[in-house]
Amino acid sequence: MSRYDSRAADPGSYRDRRPDSGFGYKRENESSYRSSSLAKYERGEQSPQRKTDLDGLPPFEKNFYVESSSVAALTEREVEEYRRRREITVEGKDVPKPVTRFGDVGFPDYVIQEIEKAGFTEPTPIQAQGWPMALRGRDLIGIAETGSGKTLAYLLPAIVHVNAQPFLAPGDGPIVLVLAPTRELAVQIQQEATKFGASSKLKNTCIYGGVPKGPQVRDLQKGVEIVIATPGRLIDMLESHHTNLRRVTYLVLDEADRMLDMGFEPQIRKIVDQVCYLLLTLSQ
Ligand code: ADP
Ligand code: MG
């Protein structure tokens, strides 16, 4: 019996069931939830082994996006006009409409409160177009200039994603992995993750080279939902079995172009190879 089986029998172990979590996507969208793979898995109608055939890993939920009525009401012309005004260009199939206001994304209250506290007035272009895509669990490449809010463009959907996954069990690695080219950047990302993830009690840690490993190892062993790492030190931690990527279902390569320029491609490939769910996502 995998360690996930007992958790499936205990629906209370899912974060979104906590009355204080403020996470209401599945409840609002009850019928699609009932037919979802997660619901079947919870009801015991679908064993994790049958669903994935990969080390008994359970299926996971990755689509949390419910288009608000005001976004749904936007005409194609209004969407085009908004994208033109905010200099947004999109490529790909079935790209969702952008969200023009924070309240239209469907973020839980604890995220909205943090946004208000920060004094932001409207989503930046990459957020307006990126949030609905990331919340749908779509693979996404986002390009926007420095200072345009890319960090929160991927972190806020990441926080929603984590809050809908089963709690970490002992020995589990992170659910969200953010790779960044430098220690400086990794630390900045961690600051945003701490600010916006604190109210849902998410733990994070930053893994980078050039400092003693001890404190980082201790953090990893305590269990953290979000890991922000530079590639070299993360590989070191993986090779010494201080963490693993079996629970990673949300992967971000921040400043990917810079990481490639810096010659990190072999390390990135090695890391991505260990994210089992990437395979599942591609084969769906
Ligand atoms: P990038 O990664 O695109 O260079 P950052 O994510 O570091 O930019 O964001 C730059 C600054 O903008 C940060 O201080 C961040 O808190 C702030 N910011 C993020 N989103 C918004 C927003 N919607 N409105 C105003 N400021 C924002
Ligand atoms: Mg950035």
Coordinates of C-alpha atoms and ligand atoms in Angstrom, one line a residue:
M1 CA 0.0 0.0 0.0
S2 CA 1.5 3.3 -1.0
R3 CA 1.6 6.1 1.6
Y4 CA -1.0 7.9 -0.4
D5 CA -3.7 5.4 0.1
S6 CA -4.4 6.1 3.7
R7 CA -4.5 9.8 2.8
A8 CA -7.1 9.2 0.1
A9 CA -9.3 7.7 2.8
D10 CA -9.1 10.9 4.8
P11 CA -10.6 13.7 2.7
G12 CA -9.8 16.0 5.6
S13 CA -6.2 15.8 4.6
Y14 CA -6.8 17.9 1.5
R15 CA -6.1 21.5 2.2
D16 CA -9.0 22.9 0.3
R17 CA -11.4 21.2 2.7
R18 CA -10.2 23.3 5.6
P19 CA -12.8 25.7 6.6
D20 CA -10.2 28.4 7.1
S21 CA -8.4 27.9 3.9
G22 CA -10.5 30.3 1.9
F23 CA -10.1 28.0 -1.1
G24 CA -13.4 27.5 -2.8
Y25 CA -12.8 26.5 -6.4
K26 CA -13.9 23.0 -6.1
R27 CA -17.0 23.7 -4.0
E28 CA -18.1 26.4 -6.5
N29 CA -17.6 24.0 -9.3
E30 CA -19.0 20.9 -7.7
S31 CA -20.2 19.0 -10.7
S32 CA -16.9 19.1 -12.6
Y33 CA -15.1 18.2 -9.3
R34 CA -17.4 15.2 -8.8
S35 CA -16.4 13.8 -12.2
S36 CA -12.7 14.7 -11.8
S37 CA -10.0 12.2 -11.4
L38 CA -9.2 13.5 -7.9
A39 CA -12.8 13.0 -6.8
K40 CA -12.8 9.4 -8.2
Y41 CA -9.5 8.8 -6.5
E42 CA -10.8 10.1 -3.2
R43 CA -13.9 7.9 -3.5
G44 CA -11.7 4.9 -4.1
E45 CA -13.1 4.3 -7.6
Q46 CA -9.7 4.9 -9.3
S47 CA -6.5 3.5 -7.8
P48 CA -3.4 5.6 -8.2
Q49 CA -1.7 2.7 -9.8
R50 CA -4.3 2.3 -12.5
K51 CA -4.4 6.0 -13.2
T52 CA -0.7 6.6 -13.5
D53 CA 1.2 3.3 -13.7
L54 CA 4.2 5.3 -12.4
D55 CA 5.4 4.3 -8.9
G56 CA 1.9 4.4 -7.6
L57 CA 1.8 8.2 -7.8
P58 CA -1.7 9.6 -7.4
P59 CA -3.4 11.7 -10.0
F60 CA -3.4 15.4 -9.2
E61 CA -5.7 18.3 -9.9
K62 CA -4.3 21.2 -11.9
N63 CA -7.2 23.1 -13.3
F64 CA -8.5 25.6 -10.8
Y65 CA -9.7 28.3 -13.2
V66 CA -13.4 29.3 -13.3
E67 CA -13.9 32.3 -15.7
S68 CA -15.8 35.0 -13.9
S69 CA -19.0 36.3 -15.4
S70 CA -17.5 39.6 -16.2
V71 CA -14.5 38.0 -18.1
A72 CA -16.9 35.6 -19.9
A73 CA -19.0 38.7 -20.9
L74 CA -16.0 40.3 -22.7
T75 CA -16.5 40.3 -26.4
E76 CA -13.7 39.2 -28.7
R77 CA -13.4 42.9 -29.7
E78 CA -13.0 44.0 -26.1
V79 CA -10.4 41.3 -25.5
E80 CA -8.5 42.4 -28.6
E81 CA -8.7 46.0 -27.5
Y82 CA -7.4 45.2 -24.0
R83 CA -4.5 43.2 -25.4
R84 CA -3.6 46.0 -27.8
R85 CA -3.7 48.6 -25.0
R86 CA -1.6 46.6 -22.7
E87 CA 0.7 45.4 -25.5
I88 CA -0.1 41.7 -25.0
T89 CA 0.5 39.2 -27.8
V90 CA -0.5 35.6 -27.5
E91 CA 0.3 32.4 -29.4
G92 CA -1.1 29.0 -29.0
K93 CA -4.4 27.2 -28.9
D94 CA -7.4 28.1 -26.7
V95 CA -5.7 30.9 -25.0
P96 CA -8.1 32.2 -22.3
K97 CA -9.3 35.8 -22.1
P98 CA -7.1 38.0 -20.0
V99 CA -8.4 39.0 -16.5
T100 CA -8.6 42.8 -16.2
R101 CA -9.1 43.0 -12.4
F102 CA -7.7 41.1 -9.4
G103 CA -11.2 40.1 -8.3
D104 CA -11.9 38.4 -11.6
V105 CA -9.2 35.7 -11.2
G106 CA -10.9 33.7 -8.6
F107 CA -8.0 33.9 -6.2
P108 CA -8.8 32.9 -2.6
D109 CA -9.4 35.7 -0.1
Y110 CA -6.1 35.3 1.6
V111 CA -4.3 36.0 -1.7
I112 CA -6.6 39.0 -2.5
Q113 CA -5.8 40.4 1.0
E114 CA -2.1 40.3 0.3
I115 CA -2.5 42.0 -3.0
E116 CA -4.5 44.8 -1.3
K117 CA -2.0 45.1 1.4
A118 CA 0.7 45.5 -1.2
G119 CA -1.3 48.4 -2.7
F120 CA -1.4 47.0 -6.2
T121 CA -4.2 48.5 -8.4
E122 CA -4.4 46.2 -11.4
P123 CA -2.7 43.1 -12.8
T124 CA 0.3 43.8 -14.9
P125 CA -0.1 42.5 -18.6
I126 CA 1.8 39.3 -17.9
Q127 CA -0.4 38.6 -14.9
A128 CA -3.6 39.5 -16.7
Q129 CA -2.9 37.0 -19.4
G130 CA -0.7 34.5 -17.5
W131 CA -2.9 33.8 -14.4
P132 CA -5.8 32.2 -16.2
M133 CA -3.4 30.0 -18.2
A134 CA -1.4 29.0 -15.2
L135 CA -4.5 28.3 -13.1
R136 CA -5.7 26.0 -15.9
G137 CA -2.6 24.0 -15.5
R138 CA -1.4 24.9 -19.0
D139 CA 2.2 24.8 -20.0
L140 CA 3.2 28.4 -20.6
I141 CA 6.2 30.5 -21.7
G142 CA 5.8 34.1 -20.5
I143 CA 8.0 36.9 -21.8
A144 CA 7.8 40.4 -20.3
E145 CA 10.3 43.2 -19.4
T146 CA 12.1 43.5 -16.1
G147 CA 9.9 44.8 -13.3
S148 CA 6.7 43.7 -14.9
G149 CA 5.5 41.4 -12.1
K150 CA 6.6 38.0 -13.6
T151 CA 7.3 36.6 -10.1
L152 CA 3.7 36.9 -8.9
A153 CA 2.5 35.9 -12.3
Y154 CA 3.7 32.3 -11.5
L155 CA 3.8 32.4 -7.7
L156 CA 0.1 33.2 -7.0
P157 CA -1.2 30.3 -9.2
A158 CA 1.5 28.1 -7.6
I159 CA 0.1 28.9 -4.1
V160 CA -3.4 28.0 -5.3
H161 CA -2.0 24.8 -6.8
V162 CA -0.3 23.7 -3.6
N163 CA -3.3 24.5 -1.5
A164 CA -5.4 22.0 -3.5
Q165 CA -2.9 19.1 -3.2
P166 CA -2.7 16.5 -0.4
F167 CA -0.5 17.6 2.5
L168 CA 3.1 16.6 2.4
A169 CA 3.9 13.3 4.0
P170 CA 7.2 12.6 5.8
G171 CA 9.9 12.1 3.2
D172 CA 8.1 14.1 0.6
G173 CA 9.9 16.7 -1.4
P174 CA 8.3 20.0 -2.6
I175 CA 5.2 20.4 -4.7
V176 CA 6.3 23.6 -6.4
L177 CA 9.9 23.9 -7.7
V178 CA 11.2 27.2 -9.0
L179 CA 14.6 27.2 -10.7
A180 CA 16.5 30.5 -10.9
P181 CA 19.9 31.3 -12.3
T182 CA 21.4 33.1 -9.2
R183 CA 21.3 33.2 -5.5
E184 CA 20.2 36.9 -5.5
L185 CA 17.2 36.1 -7.7
A186 CA 16.3 33.0 -5.7
V187 CA 16.3 35.0 -2.5
Q188 CA 14.1 37.7 -4.0
I189 CA 11.6 35.1 -5.2
Q190 CA 11.6 33.6 -1.7
Q191 CA 10.7 37.0 -0.2
E192 CA 7.6 37.2 -2.5
A193 CA 6.7 33.5 -1.8
T194 CA 6.9 34.2 2.0
K195 CA 4.8 37.3 1.8
F196 CA 2.0 35.8 -0.3
G197 CA 2.2 32.3 1.0
A198 CA 2.3 33.0 4.7
S199 CA -1.4 33.4 5.2
S200 CA -2.0 29.8 4.0
K201 CA 0.8 28.5 6.1
L202 CA 3.0 27.4 3.2
K203 CA 6.6 26.7 3.9
N204 CA 9.3 27.5 1.5
T205 CA 13.1 27.3 1.3
C206 CA 15.9 28.6 -0.9
I207 CA 18.6 26.3 -2.0
Y208 CA 21.7 27.8 -3.5
G209 CA 25.5 27.2 -3.5
G210 CA 28.3 29.0 -1.9
V211 CA 27.0 28.6 1.7
P212 CA 27.0 25.7 4.1
K213 CA 24.5 23.0 3.3
G214 CA 23.4 22.2 6.9
P215 CA 20.6 24.7 7.3
Q216 CA 19.3 24.0 3.8
V217 CA 19.3 20.3 4.5
R218 CA 17.4 20.8 7.7
D219 CA 14.7 22.9 6.0
L220 CA 14.3 20.2 3.3
Q221 CA 14.0 17.5 5.9
K222 CA 11.3 19.4 7.8
G223 CA 9.2 19.4 4.6
V224 CA 8.6 22.4 2.4
E225 CA 5.9 22.9 -0.2
I226 CA 7.8 25.4 -2.3
V227 CA 11.5 25.1 -3.1
I228 CA 13.3 27.9 -4.9
A229 CA 16.7 26.7 -6.1
T230 CA 19.7 27.3 -8.3
P231 CA 20.3 24.2 -10.4
G232 CA 23.8 23.1 -9.2
R233 CA 23.0 23.0 -5.5
L234 CA 19.7 21.4 -6.1
I235 CA 21.3 18.5 -8.0
D236 CA 23.7 18.2 -5.1
M237 CA 20.8 17.9 -2.7
L238 CA 19.1 15.4 -5.0
E239 CA 22.2 13.2 -5.3
S240 CA 22.7 13.2 -1.6
H241 CA 19.0 12.2 -1.1
H242 CA 18.2 15.2 1.0
T243 CA 15.2 15.9 -1.2
N244 CA 13.4 14.4 -4.2
L245 CA 11.1 15.7 -6.9
R246 CA 8.4 13.0 -6.8
R247 CA 5.7 15.4 -5.5
V248 CA 6.6 18.3 -7.9
T249 CA 3.5 19.1 -10.0
Y250 CA 4.3 22.8 -10.7
L251 CA 7.6 23.6 -12.2
V252 CA 8.9 27.1 -13.0
L253 CA 12.1 28.0 -14.8
D254 CA 12.5 31.7 -14.0
E255 CA 14.8 33.6 -16.3
A256 CA 15.2 30.4 -18.3
D257 CA 17.0 32.3 -21.1
R258 CA 19.6 33.5 -18.6
M259 CA 20.0 30.0 -17.2
L260 CA 20.7 28.7 -20.7
D261 CA 23.1 31.5 -21.4
M262 CA 24.9 30.6 -18.2
G263 CA 25.3 27.0 -19.4
F264 CA 22.9 25.4 -17.0
E265 CA 21.2 23.3 -19.7
P266 CA 22.6 19.9 -18.6
Q267 CA 21.6 20.6 -15.0
I268 CA 18.1 21.7 -16.0
R269 CA 17.7 18.6 -18.1
K270 CA 18.8 16.4 -15.2
I271 CA 16.3 18.1 -12.9
V272 CA 13.4 18.1 -15.4
D273 CA 14.0 14.4 -16.0
Q274 CA 13.2 13.7 -12.4
V275 CA 9.8 15.5 -12.5
C276 CA 7.6 12.5 -13.2
Y277 CA 4.5 14.6 -13.6
L278 CA 5.9 16.4 -16.6
L279 CA 5.7 13.1 -18.4
L280 CA 2.1 12.7 -17.3
T281 CA 1.1 16.1 -18.4
L282 CA 2.6 15.7 -21.8
S283 CA 0.9 12.3 -22.4
Q284 CA -2.6 13.4 -21.4
Ligands
ADP1 P1 10.0 40.8 -13.0 O1 10.3 39.4 -12.5 O2 9.0 40.8 -14.1 O3 11.3 41.5 -13.4 P2 9.1 41.3 -10.4 O4 8.2 40.1 -10.3 O5 10.3 41.2 -9.6 O6 9.4 41.7 -11.9 O7 8.2 42.5 -9.9 C1 8.7 43.8 -9.8 C2 7.9 44.6 -8.7 O8 6.6 44.8 -9.1 C3 7.9 43.8 -7.3 O9 8.2 44.7 -6.3 C4 6.4 43.4 -7.3 O10 6.0 43.2 -5.9 C5 5.7 44.5 -8.0 N1 4.4 44.0 -8.6 C6 4.0 42.8 -8.9 N2 2.8 42.8 -9.4 C7 2.3 44.0 -9.4 C8 1.1 44.7 -9.7 N3 0.1 44.0 -10.2 N4 1.0 46.0 -9.5 C9 2.0 46.7 -9.0 N5 3.2 46.2 -8.6 C10 3.4 44.9 -8.8
MG2 MG 11.9 38.2 -12.4

